[in-house]
Amino acid sequence: MADHKGVFIYGEISEGKLAPVTLELLGIGRRLADARGEECAAVLIDRKADDCAREAIACGADRVYVVQDAPTEFFEGASFTAILERLCTETAAPAILLLGQTITGRDLAPRLAFRLKAGLVMDCVGLAIDPETRNLIAKKPVSGGNALATYALKDGGPQLATIRRRAMEPFKGDERRQGEIVNVPAGVDASEVKAKRIERVLEESEGPSIENAEIVVGGGRGIDSTEEFEEYITKGLARTLGAGVGGTRGAVDAGLISEQSQVGLTGKIIGPNLYFAVALSGAIQHMAGCSGARNIVAINLDENAQIFKFARFGIVGDYRQVIPPLIERLTELLST
Ligand SMILES: Cc1cc2nc3c(=O)[nH]c(=O)nc-3n(C[C@H](O)[C@H](O)[C@H](O)COP(=O)(O)OP(=O)(O)OC[C@H]3O[C@@H](n4cnc5c(N)ncnc54)[C@H](O)[C@@H]3O)c2cc1C
């Protein structure tokens, strides 16, 4: 199929609903498709994708490809890549394919770019169509977030991008929108599966997941012990605010938080409205994961700590002295 047309988004499902990043993908996918005067289609690979397919149409898709017979019930990189490759070559030939900059998207996008011999820009915070070439223009932060680079993709095949959480506006949902749901067979068998899931462990965590939370409290190596992390962060500030709990690699190395809670270049990317950065220095690798936060409040003993350069509000002091009165005042404000 030589004539590449339309925008494809790879939709992720979380707890039976479209994941927030998918709503954002549909929002930008819709706008890019309109700019090209073409269709926006979503691909959902899930055994229970029916309800989500209708949601995807309400949120901007013209067509939803539903694959319900993937060889594994849960995400597996190699076989999901094979399914998407087939969809992008045999079922349709999209001009643009968008994924979330999530654990799943980060796994799939490079594999697909290689298989499809396509250009890929990861972790984009802005996407547009070049009015002259109709190709994708992608913006992404580079040099640890200190500069914004613009990439112009070439045509001749699908153009791939992953998008950073909360960088794009979701499409305003409309239940009356009409679209087509197309069931397609996975077309791959168990031999495509290269990794076996041995065990699935649901991590117990207080509060919302950091990737979707409106407020996140992040702690760093400056926090003295796991007991103090629990007292001041998890059961302190975060519980008061109903916030997600994350932290730095320094905090992971010090055994204060699990690896799953690490924010940054090699951790999760978050974009809350409010990020409390407690006893962390603001290393560029950490900031790469939270520069999308709309407001950063830093609490640090060292007035020269780099985190203050990124913070909207800064408090110089020991977290043990700063957090208790802050919780007291917040509790008062939240109860009125
Ligand atoms: C390839 C690579 C990838 C990396 N990926 C990541 C990543 O994804 N995420 C990440 O976070 N890091 C990452 N890092 C590590 C990163 O460079 C930093 O080392 C790390 O972020 C530092 O963690 P920290 O801020 O908790 O610790 P530190 O830099 O040690 O900072 C601790 C801070 O606590 C303050 N403090 C101490 N006591 C108190 C107190 N009582 N009250 C208030 N403040 C106090 C100190 O003033 C200091 O600013 C990566 C590094 C490399 C090389």
Short mmCIF file of C-alpha atoms and ligand atoms in Angstrom, two decimals:
data_model
loop_
_atom_site.label_atom_id
_atom_site.label_comp_id
_atom_site.label_asym_id
_atom_site.label_seq_id
_atom_site.Cartn_x
_atom_site.Cartn_y
_atom_site.Cartn_z
CA MET A 1 0.00 0.00 0.00
CA ALA A 2 1.87 3.03 -1.22
CA ASP A 3 -0.62 5.84 -0.63
CA HIS A 4 -0.26 6.71 3.04
CA LYS A 5 -3.30 8.49 4.41
CA GLY A 6 -4.86 9.40 7.73
CA VAL A 7 -3.77 9.47 11.35
CA PHE A 8 -3.60 6.34 13.50
CA ILE A 9 -3.41 6.46 17.25
CA TYR A 10 -2.52 3.51 19.45
CA GLY A 11 -5.00 3.59 22.31
CA GLU A 12 -4.22 2.35 25.80
CA ILE A 13 -6.91 1.07 28.14
CA SER A 14 -6.67 1.40 31.88
CA GLU A 15 -9.22 -0.10 34.27
CA GLY A 16 -11.74 -0.67 31.50
CA LYS A 17 -11.60 2.93 30.19
CA LEU A 18 -9.47 4.80 27.71
CA ALA A 19 -6.33 5.91 29.53
CA PRO A 20 -5.95 9.71 29.90
CA VAL A 21 -3.03 9.72 27.42
CA THR A 22 -5.33 8.12 24.83
CA LEU A 23 -7.82 10.98 25.16
CA GLU A 24 -4.95 13.38 24.52
CA LEU A 25 -3.80 11.29 21.55
CA LEU A 26 -7.32 11.43 20.14
CA GLY A 27 -7.35 15.21 20.63
CA ILE A 28 -4.13 15.82 18.72
CA GLY A 29 -4.87 13.02 16.24
CA ARG A 30 -8.20 14.66 15.39
CA ARG A 31 -6.56 18.07 14.86
CA LEU A 32 -3.79 16.63 12.65
CA ALA A 33 -6.29 14.60 10.62
CA ASP A 34 -8.45 17.71 10.09
CA ALA A 35 -5.38 19.68 9.01
CA ARG A 36 -4.70 17.02 6.37
CA GLY A 37 -8.40 16.61 5.51
CA GLU A 38 -8.19 12.91 6.36
CA GLU A 39 -9.49 10.34 8.82
CA CYS A 40 -8.41 9.77 12.41
CA ALA A 41 -8.47 6.11 13.44
CA ALA A 42 -7.72 4.50 16.79
CA VAL A 43 -6.34 1.00 17.34
CA LEU A 44 -7.35 -0.84 20.51
CA ILE A 45 -5.78 -4.20 21.29
CA ASP A 46 -7.75 -5.57 24.20
CA ARG A 47 -10.20 -8.39 24.82
CA LYS A 48 -12.73 -6.01 26.33
CA ALA A 49 -12.30 -3.04 24.00
CA ASP A 50 -15.96 -2.71 22.87
CA ASP A 51 -17.04 0.06 25.28
CA CYS A 52 -13.75 1.85 24.83
CA ALA A 53 -14.24 1.82 21.05
CA ARG A 54 -17.45 3.83 21.43
CA GLU A 55 -15.67 6.19 23.82
CA ALA A 56 -12.89 6.67 21.26
CA ILE A 57 -15.43 7.71 18.62
CA ALA A 58 -17.04 10.18 21.03
CA CYS A 59 -13.58 11.58 21.70
CA GLY A 60 -12.54 12.17 18.11
CA ALA A 61 -11.97 8.92 16.17
CA ASP A 62 -13.72 8.33 12.83
CA ARG A 63 -12.88 4.66 12.91
CA VAL A 64 -11.70 2.25 15.58
CA TYR A 65 -9.86 -0.95 14.80
CA VAL A 66 -10.48 -3.44 17.59
CA VAL A 67 -8.21 -6.46 18.01
CA GLN A 68 -9.56 -8.91 20.57
CA ASP A 69 -7.51 -12.02 19.86
CA ALA A 70 -3.93 -10.96 20.63
CA PRO A 71 -1.91 -14.01 21.71
CA THR A 72 -1.46 -12.58 25.19
CA GLU A 73 -4.13 -11.05 27.40
CA PHE A 74 -1.76 -8.37 28.63
CA PHE A 75 0.63 -6.12 26.75
CA GLU A 76 3.63 -7.93 25.24
CA GLY A 77 5.97 -5.83 23.11
CA ALA A 78 6.98 -8.21 20.31
CA SER A 79 3.53 -9.58 19.47
CA PHE A 80 1.79 -6.18 19.81
CA THR A 81 4.41 -4.74 17.44
CA ALA A 82 3.63 -7.51 14.95
CA ILE A 83 -0.11 -6.77 15.20
CA LEU A 84 0.41 -3.04 14.64
CA GLU A 85 2.85 -3.64 11.80
CA ARG A 86 0.24 -5.79 10.08
CA LEU A 87 -2.46 -3.18 10.62
CA CYS A 88 -0.22 -0.43 9.21
CA THR A 89 0.73 -2.40 6.12
CA GLU A 90 -2.12 -4.79 5.28
CA THR A 91 -5.29 -3.23 6.73
CA ALA A 92 -4.53 0.45 6.28
CA ALA A 93 -1.56 2.63 5.41
CA PRO A 94 -1.58 5.54 7.84
CA ALA A 95 0.47 8.64 7.10
CA ILE A 96 0.95 9.33 10.79
CA LEU A 97 1.03 6.98 13.78
CA LEU A 98 0.90 8.41 17.31
CA LEU A 99 1.51 6.68 20.62
CA GLY A 100 1.79 7.86 24.22
CA GLN A 101 5.19 8.41 25.82
CA THR A 102 4.25 5.71 28.33
CA ILE A 103 5.95 2.46 29.26
CA THR A 104 3.94 0.76 26.51
CA GLY A 105 4.49 3.51 23.92
CA ARG A 106 8.20 3.65 24.67
CA ASP A 107 8.40 -0.08 24.05
CA LEU A 108 6.32 -0.15 20.86
CA ALA A 109 7.36 3.01 19.01
CA PRO A 110 11.05 2.22 18.29
CA ARG A 111 10.23 -1.38 17.32
CA LEU A 112 7.54 -0.17 14.92
CA ALA A 113 9.73 2.58 13.46
CA PHE A 114 12.37 -0.06 12.68
CA ARG A 115 9.88 -2.50 11.18
CA LEU A 116 8.11 0.17 9.11
CA LYS A 117 11.39 1.92 8.16
CA ALA A 118 9.77 5.08 9.47
CA GLY A 119 10.96 8.28 11.12
CA LEU A 120 10.16 8.61 14.82
CA VAL A 121 10.26 11.53 17.26
CA MET A 122 9.69 10.56 20.89
CA ASP A 123 8.38 12.56 23.84
CA CYS A 124 6.79 15.32 21.77
CA VAL A 125 5.16 18.32 23.41
CA GLY A 126 3.87 19.86 20.17
CA LEU A 127 2.71 18.41 16.85
CA ALA A 128 1.48 20.17 13.72
CA ILE A 129 1.15 19.64 9.99
CA ASP A 130 3.46 21.56 7.67
CA PRO A 131 0.98 23.34 5.36
CA GLU A 132 3.33 23.01 2.36
CA THR A 133 4.51 19.40 2.60
CA ARG A 134 1.58 18.05 4.74
CA ASN A 135 4.22 16.25 6.78
CA LEU A 136 4.44 16.09 10.55
CA ILE A 137 6.30 18.78 12.46
CA ALA A 138 7.25 17.65 15.97
CA LYS A 139 8.60 19.62 18.91
CA LYS A 140 10.35 17.97 21.84
CA PRO A 141 12.44 19.13 24.78
CA VAL A 142 16.16 18.33 24.51
CA SER A 143 19.24 18.91 26.67
CA GLY A 144 17.34 17.93 29.80
CA GLY A 145 14.50 20.32 29.00
CA ASN A 146 16.74 23.36 28.45
CA ALA A 147 15.92 23.66 24.75
CA LEU A 148 13.04 22.81 22.45
CA ALA A 149 13.94 21.11 19.16
CA THR A 150 11.72 21.09 16.08
CA TYR A 151 11.82 18.12 13.71
CA ALA A 152 10.29 17.94 10.24
CA LEU A 153 9.47 14.37 9.25
CA LYS A 154 9.82 13.13 5.69
CA ASP A 155 7.07 11.52 3.68
CA GLY A 156 7.25 8.23 1.87
CA GLY A 157 5.93 6.11 4.73
CA PRO A 158 4.27 6.45 8.09
CA GLN A 159 5.61 9.20 10.36
CA LEU A 160 5.75 8.19 14.01
CA ALA A 161 5.67 10.21 17.22
CA THR A 162 5.07 9.61 20.90
CA ILE A 163 3.47 12.36 22.97
CA ARG A 164 4.24 13.47 26.49
CA ARG A 165 1.39 13.26 29.01
CA ARG A 166 -0.61 16.47 29.41
CA ALA A 167 1.21 18.25 26.60
CA MET A 168 -1.82 18.08 24.27
CA GLU A 169 -5.47 18.98 24.84
CA PRO A 170 -7.99 16.11 24.66
CA PHE A 171 -10.86 16.43 22.17
CA LYS A 172 -14.08 17.58 23.84
CA GLY A 173 -16.11 14.36 23.93
CA ASP A 174 -19.43 14.25 22.06
CA GLU A 175 -21.62 11.16 22.45
CA ARG A 176 -23.42 11.99 19.18
CA ARG A 177 -20.30 11.59 17.05
CA GLN A 178 -20.62 8.80 14.51
CA GLY A 179 -17.86 6.41 13.58
CA GLU A 180 -17.14 2.90 12.48
CA ILE A 181 -15.93 0.05 14.67
CA VAL A 182 -13.98 -2.54 12.70
CA ASN A 183 -13.06 -5.84 14.31
CA VAL A 184 -9.79 -7.09 12.89
CA PRO A 185 -8.01 -10.35 13.65
CA ALA A 186 -4.60 -10.04 15.28
CA GLY A 187 -3.14 -12.16 12.50
CA VAL A 188 -0.22 -13.24 14.67
CA ASP A 189 0.16 -16.40 16.68
CA ALA A 190 1.89 -17.45 19.86
CA SER A 191 5.25 -17.78 18.05
CA GLU A 192 5.41 -13.97 17.87
CA VAL A 193 5.38 -13.74 21.66
CA LYS A 194 8.94 -13.28 22.86
CA ALA A 195 8.39 -12.59 26.54
CA LYS A 196 6.42 -14.61 29.02
CA ARG A 197 4.61 -13.06 31.93
CA ILE A 198 5.55 -15.11 34.96
CA GLU A 199 3.78 -13.12 37.60
CA ARG A 200 1.71 -9.97 37.87
CA VAL A 201 2.20 -8.01 41.04
CA LEU A 202 -0.12 -5.13 41.74
CA GLU A 203 1.83 -2.57 43.64
CA GLU A 204 0.07 -1.24 46.68
CA SER A 205 0.25 2.48 46.75
CA GLU A 206 -1.54 5.24 48.56
CA GLY A 207 -3.36 7.79 46.49
CA PRO A 208 -3.63 8.12 42.72
CA SER A 209 -1.01 6.96 40.20
CA ILE A 210 1.63 9.63 39.65
CA GLU A 211 1.13 9.58 35.89
CA ASN A 212 -2.50 10.65 36.18
CA ALA A 213 -2.56 12.61 39.44
CA GLU A 214 -3.42 16.31 39.56
CA ILE A 215 -1.07 16.74 42.52
CA VAL A 216 2.15 14.80 43.13
CA VAL A 217 4.47 14.99 46.11
CA GLY A 218 8.00 13.96 45.19
CA GLY A 219 10.70 13.21 47.72
CA GLY A 220 14.47 13.08 47.31
CA ARG A 221 17.54 11.64 48.93
CA GLY A 222 17.51 14.49 51.45
CA ILE A 223 14.75 12.71 53.35
CA ASP A 224 16.39 10.99 56.23
CA SER A 225 14.73 7.55 56.40
CA THR A 226 11.81 5.44 55.15
CA GLU A 227 10.01 6.24 58.40
CA GLU A 228 10.35 9.96 57.77
CA PHE A 229 9.34 9.50 54.09
CA GLU A 230 6.16 7.84 55.28
CA GLU A 231 5.52 10.39 58.04
CA TYR A 232 6.16 13.58 56.08
CA ILE A 233 5.44 12.58 52.48
CA THR A 234 3.16 9.55 52.05
CA LYS A 235 1.03 9.90 55.17
CA GLY A 236 1.75 13.61 55.54
CA LEU A 237 1.60 16.06 52.67
CA ALA A 238 0.42 13.56 50.03
CA ARG A 239 -2.43 12.17 52.12
CA THR A 240 -3.59 15.67 53.08
CA LEU A 241 -3.75 16.69 49.42
CA GLY A 242 -4.94 13.36 47.99
CA ALA A 243 -1.75 13.40 45.93
CA GLY A 244 0.31 10.73 44.19
CA VAL A 245 3.73 9.93 45.65
CA GLY A 246 6.92 9.89 43.58
CA GLY A 247 10.55 10.75 43.93
CA THR A 248 14.04 10.84 42.55
CA ARG A 249 16.52 8.19 41.60
CA GLY A 250 18.41 9.35 44.68
CA ALA A 251 15.38 8.37 46.75
CA VAL A 252 15.20 4.99 44.96
CA ASP A 253 18.92 4.35 45.61
CA ALA A 254 18.44 5.26 49.26
CA GLY A 255 15.58 2.74 49.51
CA LEU A 256 13.00 5.43 50.28
CA ILE A 257 10.68 4.62 47.35
CA SER A 258 10.26 1.82 44.83
CA GLU A 259 11.63 2.06 41.30
CA GLN A 260 8.06 2.32 39.99
CA SER A 261 7.73 5.68 41.72
CA GLN A 262 10.84 7.20 40.16
CA VAL A 263 10.22 10.32 38.11
CA GLY A 264 12.64 11.35 35.40
CA LEU A 265 14.57 10.47 32.31
CA THR A 266 14.76 6.80 33.24
CA GLY A 267 11.56 6.84 35.28
CA LYS A 268 8.01 8.06 34.80
CA ILE A 269 6.98 11.26 33.11
CA ILE A 270 4.42 13.24 35.04
CA GLY A 271 2.52 16.42 34.34
CA PRO A 272 0.44 17.33 37.39
CA ASN A 273 -1.00 20.75 38.07
CA LEU A 274 1.01 20.90 41.27
CA TYR A 275 4.30 19.18 42.10
CA PHE A 276 5.78 19.42 45.59
CA ALA A 277 9.52 18.75 45.28
CA VAL A 278 10.77 17.93 48.77
CA ALA A 279 14.47 17.54 49.64
CA LEU A 280 15.52 16.90 46.06
CA SER A 281 18.15 18.90 44.21
CA GLY A 282 16.51 19.31 40.77
CA ALA A 283 18.99 17.31 38.66
CA ILE A 284 18.26 17.58 34.93
CA GLN A 285 17.53 13.86 34.73
CA HIS A 286 14.81 14.30 37.35
CA MET A 287 13.43 17.47 35.77
CA ALA A 288 13.14 15.64 32.41
CA GLY A 289 10.27 13.73 34.02
CA CYS A 290 8.43 16.60 35.69
CA SER A 291 9.04 19.69 33.60
CA GLY A 292 5.43 19.35 32.40
CA ALA A 293 4.19 20.14 35.92
CA ARG A 294 2.26 23.42 35.79
CA ASN A 295 3.39 24.60 39.24
CA ILE A 296 6.38 23.38 41.22
CA VAL A 297 6.73 24.11 44.93
CA ALA A 298 10.23 23.32 46.21
CA ILE A 299 11.22 22.69 49.81
CA ASN A 300 14.98 22.50 50.25
CA LEU A 301 17.55 23.27 52.92
CA ASP A 302 20.00 24.69 50.40
CA GLU A 303 18.97 28.06 48.99
CA ASN A 304 21.24 27.45 45.98
CA ALA A 305 19.63 24.13 45.06
CA GLN A 306 18.90 23.94 41.34
CA ILE A 307 15.26 23.01 41.97
CA PHE A 308 14.53 26.64 42.88
CA LYS A 309 15.27 27.63 39.26
CA PHE A 310 12.31 25.52 38.15
CA ALA A 311 9.99 26.26 41.06
CA ARG A 312 7.16 28.77 41.03
CA PHE A 313 7.28 28.88 44.84
CA GLY A 314 10.27 27.98 46.98
CA ILE A 315 10.63 27.39 50.69
CA VAL A 316 14.18 27.29 52.07
CA GLY A 317 14.17 25.10 55.15
CA ASP A 318 14.24 21.65 56.69
CA TYR A 319 11.25 19.57 55.53
CA ARG A 320 10.72 18.48 59.16
CA GLN A 321 10.04 22.08 60.11
CA VAL A 322 8.27 23.18 56.91
CA ILE A 323 5.83 20.32 56.28
CA PRO A 324 3.90 20.08 59.62
CA PRO A 325 2.65 23.73 59.63
CA LEU A 326 1.96 23.43 55.89
CA ILE A 327 -0.24 20.38 56.53
CA GLU A 328 -2.01 22.20 59.37
CA ARG A 329 -2.82 25.21 57.17
CA LEU A 330 -3.81 23.06 54.18
CA THR A 331 -6.12 20.98 56.38
CA GLU A 332 -7.80 24.18 57.59
CA LEU A 333 -8.19 25.49 54.06
CA LEU A 334 -9.47 22.18 52.70
CA SER A 335 -12.10 21.87 55.45
CA THR A 336 -13.66 25.29 54.75
C1 LIG B 1 21.72 8.27 32.86
C2 LIG B 1 21.09 8.82 34.13
C3 LIG B 1 19.74 8.74 34.26
C4 LIG B 1 19.14 9.26 35.43
N1 LIG B 1 17.78 9.20 35.54
C5 LIG B 1 17.20 9.78 36.61
C6 LIG B 1 15.77 9.81 36.74
O1 LIG B 1 15.03 9.29 35.91
N2 LIG B 1 15.25 10.43 37.82
C7 LIG B 1 16.02 11.03 38.78
O2 LIG B 1 15.47 11.59 39.75
N3 LIG B 1 17.37 10.99 38.69
C8 LIG B 1 17.97 10.38 37.66
N4 LIG B 1 19.32 10.33 37.60
C9 LIG B 1 20.09 10.76 38.77
C10 LIG B 1 20.23 12.27 38.87
O3 LIG B 1 21.36 12.70 38.13
C11 LIG B 1 20.44 12.69 40.34
O4 LIG B 1 21.56 12.02 40.88
C12 LIG B 1 19.25 12.43 41.26
O5 LIG B 1 18.07 12.95 40.67
C13 LIG B 1 19.49 13.10 42.60
O6 LIG B 1 18.47 12.76 43.49
P1 LIG B 1 18.10 13.74 44.68
O7 LIG B 1 17.75 15.09 44.16
O8 LIG B 1 17.10 13.01 45.50
O9 LIG B 1 19.44 13.75 45.56
P2 LIG B 1 20.50 14.88 45.79
O10 LIG B 1 21.00 15.44 44.52
O11 LIG B 1 21.49 14.29 46.72
O12 LIG B 1 19.68 16.03 46.53
C14 LIG B 1 19.21 15.96 47.84
C15 LIG B 1 18.68 17.33 48.20
O13 LIG B 1 18.06 17.29 49.48
C16 LIG B 1 18.31 18.51 50.14
N5 LIG B 1 18.13 18.27 51.57
C17 LIG B 1 18.92 17.52 52.39
N6 LIG B 1 18.42 17.50 53.64
C18 LIG B 1 17.28 18.24 53.61
C19 LIG B 1 16.33 18.61 54.60
N7 LIG B 1 16.43 18.16 55.86
N8 LIG B 1 15.30 19.40 54.23
C20 LIG B 1 15.19 19.88 52.95
N9 LIG B 1 16.08 19.58 52.00
C21 LIG B 1 17.11 18.76 52.30
C22 LIG B 1 19.71 18.86 49.72
O14 LIG B 1 19.95 20.25 49.88
C23 LIG B 1 19.75 18.41 48.27
O15 LIG B 1 19.40 19.48 47.40
C24 LIG B 1 19.95 9.83 36.45
C25 LIG B 1 21.32 9.90 36.27
C26 LIG B 1 21.90 9.40 35.13
C27 LIG B 1 23.38 9.51 34.98
#
